[in-house]
Amino acid sequence: MPQITPSPFRRGHCPSAGTPMESGDGLLSRVNLLGGRLDVSQLIDLADWAEELGAPTLEITSRGKLQVRGLSAQSETLFTRKLVAAGLARETAAAEAARHVICSVAADIDPKALHAPYAIAQQLDTQLSTTPALWKLPSKFLICIDGGGGDLAYKSADIRVDAISSAKGIAYRIALAGSRQSAVPLGYCQVQSCIDVIALLAKEFLSINEQRREKATRIKQLLNDDTFALFKTSVSDLLISVTPINTERTSAKLLGQQVGWFGFAPPFGVMSSDTARGLARLATAHGHYKFRVSPEKVIFIPGGLSDLSAPLEALGMIVTNGDPRLSLVACPGAPACLSGSTATRSLALTLAEHIPDLFDGELRTHFSGCPKGCAHPQASPITIVAQQGKFDVIVNDRATPLNENKRVAQNLSTEELAMRLSTLSNTLQQARRDDESLSDCIARLDIEQLKIKLNT
Ligand code: SF4
């Protein structure tokens, strides 16, 4: 059996238990909660271990993992041992790093979902972590299994399968390199073929990549007409012909009291160890012992619940869908990250408080401590990028924009940034059509006109 041991402390990769990453405040590790499953007792353990061995916070990542910061080389080793002993990580760092699967975490309790993919995700997760040939998949490689409820439609993945309904029953749509909307569709397969299809595509990626001098870390880097044909051929025996019925589903309101769960969100996905223990106590007091943690940084308490809004708000949680803090995405920035020059989260909260019309809970605004854009690698309606204490504003693109023309204001001081965002807010309110969301409005505005308004 080949031994592939990821070198510890690498930067520019996805950290996992046993393969930490350096950050401004020490080493950073992540706990992979397959399907977002987390018991009350596990949350308490993680809160205690974070406090004892690193920084006393747990952060939900964009893949729905729990991140612990501030570890030393020694304490990270101890942390990983505890995770393995608790069944929260695989025995070896290589096997743990090979777990590339996310799935809809609440599909079994979501009336809008078509299929609950947790069992598929479990089997695939086992296959990935026990098949050394697949350990060569790059650490950022992502496989997304969406149960069709719309919760992971936005998620850009290397391989994604989305449940669809058809006259023949439930099937999965297979697509490469993107979100549900942008991924390149490859065909359909039966539910029971999903695991084989995904494994074959992952192996095909490795085979194509092997031939390349410059190795790809994501499928989109090597996807062209020729490689697409190779991917399709690799799974052709498992493709079926179906006509999907009404595949377009949008995500339900997630927060508060819903059919099937009570949803809440820690601001920025971050909770202190004290808060985490408080959440565990609160759930237990109401007779609930399990959480689901989602890549949307929402935590679900499954089951029919009474209204927990007041005690959850007392713990600092967001419980309503229009809360301005839901507009905010931000990396930790300085001082936690060596690459950051600004405390991004406190700046985001201050601006959201001062310009509530812009931060309406719908319009996503990404505050990035540097152009790397770790907190949200995809495009956002608004992205604010800090560099050496100054700020750029980018619309409808990423922190490092694919199109430089989307950088609508540059090199702003904090005060200038606040003024430009106020101007942007006024512009959007005036231009907005009836029932139009701010995201749709900003997507339709003429970029040159917007630059003139913001910079004069
Ligand atoms: S985007 Fe934020 S977390 Fe990522 S490297 Fe830059 S400052 Fe650090």
PDB file of N, CA and C and ligand atoms in Angstrom, residues 11 331-334 337-341 368-375, ligand 1:
ATOM      1  N   ARG A  11       1.041  25.887   3.451  1.00  0.00           N
ATOM      2  CA  ARG A  11       0.083  26.945   3.191  1.00  0.00           C
ATOM      3  C   ARG A  11      -0.548  26.691   1.833  1.00  0.00           C
ATOM      4  N   CYS A 331     -13.230  36.892   6.240  1.00  0.00           N
ATOM      5  CA  CYS A 331     -12.168  36.066   6.814  1.00  0.00           C
ATOM      6  C   CYS A 331     -11.743  36.726   8.132  1.00  0.00           C
ATOM      7  N   PRO A 332     -10.912  36.073   8.943  1.00  0.00           N
ATOM      8  CA  PRO A 332     -10.515  36.712  10.204  1.00  0.00           C
ATOM      9  C   PRO A 332      -9.663  37.951   9.996  1.00  0.00           C
ATOM     10  N   GLY A 333      -8.913  38.030   8.878  1.00  0.00           N
ATOM     11  CA  GLY A 333      -8.034  39.175   8.659  1.00  0.00           C
ATOM     12  C   GLY A 333      -6.996  39.290   9.770  1.00  0.00           C
ATOM     13  N   ALA A 334      -6.497  40.540   9.971  1.00  0.00           N
ATOM     14  CA  ALA A 334      -5.488  40.781  11.012  1.00  0.00           C
ATOM     15  C   ALA A 334      -6.171  40.821  12.387  1.00  0.00           C
ATOM     16  N   CYS A 337      -4.574  36.341  10.866  1.00  0.00           N
ATOM     17  CA  CYS A 337      -3.916  35.828   9.665  1.00  0.00           C
ATOM     18  C   CYS A 337      -2.733  36.720   9.301  1.00  0.00           C
ATOM     19  N   LEU A 338      -1.611  36.077   9.012  1.00  0.00           N
ATOM     20  CA  LEU A 338      -0.374  36.803   8.682  1.00  0.00           C
ATOM     21  C   LEU A 338      -0.531  37.679   7.446  1.00  0.00           C
ATOM     22  N   SER A 339      -1.400  37.283   6.525  1.00  0.00           N
ATOM     23  CA  SER A 339      -1.542  38.028   5.264  1.00  0.00           C
ATOM     24  C   SER A 339      -2.480  39.212   5.392  1.00  0.00           C
ATOM     25  N   GLY A 340      -3.186  39.324   6.519  1.00  0.00           N
ATOM     26  CA  GLY A 340      -4.194  40.369   6.661  1.00  0.00           C
ATOM     27  C   GLY A 340      -3.633  41.660   7.223  1.00  0.00           C
ATOM     28  N   SER A 341      -4.220  42.801   6.788  1.00  0.00           N
ATOM     29  CA  SER A 341      -3.799  44.100   7.326  1.00  0.00           C
ATOM     30  C   SER A 341      -4.939  44.777   8.080  1.00  0.00           C
ATOM     31  N   SER A 368     -12.650  40.920   2.558  1.00  0.00           N
ATOM     32  CA  SER A 368     -11.485  40.047   2.465  1.00  0.00           C
ATOM     33  C   SER A 368     -10.244  40.775   2.986  1.00  0.00           C
ATOM     34  N   GLY A 369      -9.512  40.114   3.863  1.00  0.00           N
ATOM     35  CA  GLY A 369      -8.336  40.741   4.473  1.00  0.00           C
ATOM     36  C   GLY A 369      -7.186  40.934   3.512  1.00  0.00           C
ATOM     37  N   CYS A 370      -7.227  40.267   2.360  1.00  0.00           N
ATOM     38  CA  CYS A 370      -6.227  40.441   1.313  1.00  0.00           C
ATOM     39  C   CYS A 370      -6.824  39.855   0.026  1.00  0.00           C
ATOM     40  N   PRO A 371      -6.135  39.984  -1.106  1.00  0.00           N
ATOM     41  CA  PRO A 371      -6.753  39.540  -2.370  1.00  0.00           C
ATOM     42  C   PRO A 371      -6.964  38.030  -2.489  1.00  0.00           C
ATOM     43  N   LYS A 372      -6.497  37.251  -1.518  1.00  0.00           N
ATOM     44  CA  LYS A 372      -6.686  35.799  -1.643  1.00  0.00           C
ATOM     45  C   LYS A 372      -8.143  35.387  -1.533  1.00  0.00           C
ATOM     46  N   GLY A 373      -8.942  36.136  -0.791  1.00  0.00           N
ATOM     47  CA  GLY A 373     -10.387  35.865  -0.754  1.00  0.00           C
ATOM     48  C   GLY A 373     -10.763  34.539  -0.132  1.00  0.00           C
ATOM     49  N   CYS A 374     -10.040  34.095   0.896  1.00  0.00           N
ATOM     50  CA  CYS A 374     -10.264  32.757   1.472  1.00  0.00           C
ATOM     51  C   CYS A 374     -11.709  32.514   1.906  1.00  0.00           C
ATOM     52  N   ALA A 375     -12.352  33.530   2.473  1.00  0.00           N
ATOM     53  CA  ALA A 375     -13.671  33.291   3.068  1.00  0.00           C
ATOM     54  C   ALA A 375     -14.733  33.003   2.016  1.00  0.00           C
TER      55      ALA A 375
HETATM   56  S1  SF4 B   1      -8.117  36.386   2.620  1.00  0.00           S
HETATM   57 FE1  SF4 B   1      -8.084  36.735   4.851  1.00  0.00          FE
HETATM   58  S2  SF4 B   1      -7.675  34.716   5.768  1.00  0.00           S
HETATM   59 FE2  SF4 B   1      -7.159  34.588   3.568  1.00  0.00          FE
HETATM   60  S3  SF4 B   1      -4.960  35.002   3.506  1.00  0.00           S
HETATM   61 FE3  SF4 B   1      -6.019  36.964   3.155  1.00  0.00          FE
HETATM   62  S4  SF4 B   1      -6.210  37.908   5.188  1.00  0.00           S
HETATM   63 FE4  SF4 B   1      -5.717  35.731   5.496  1.00  0.00          FE
END
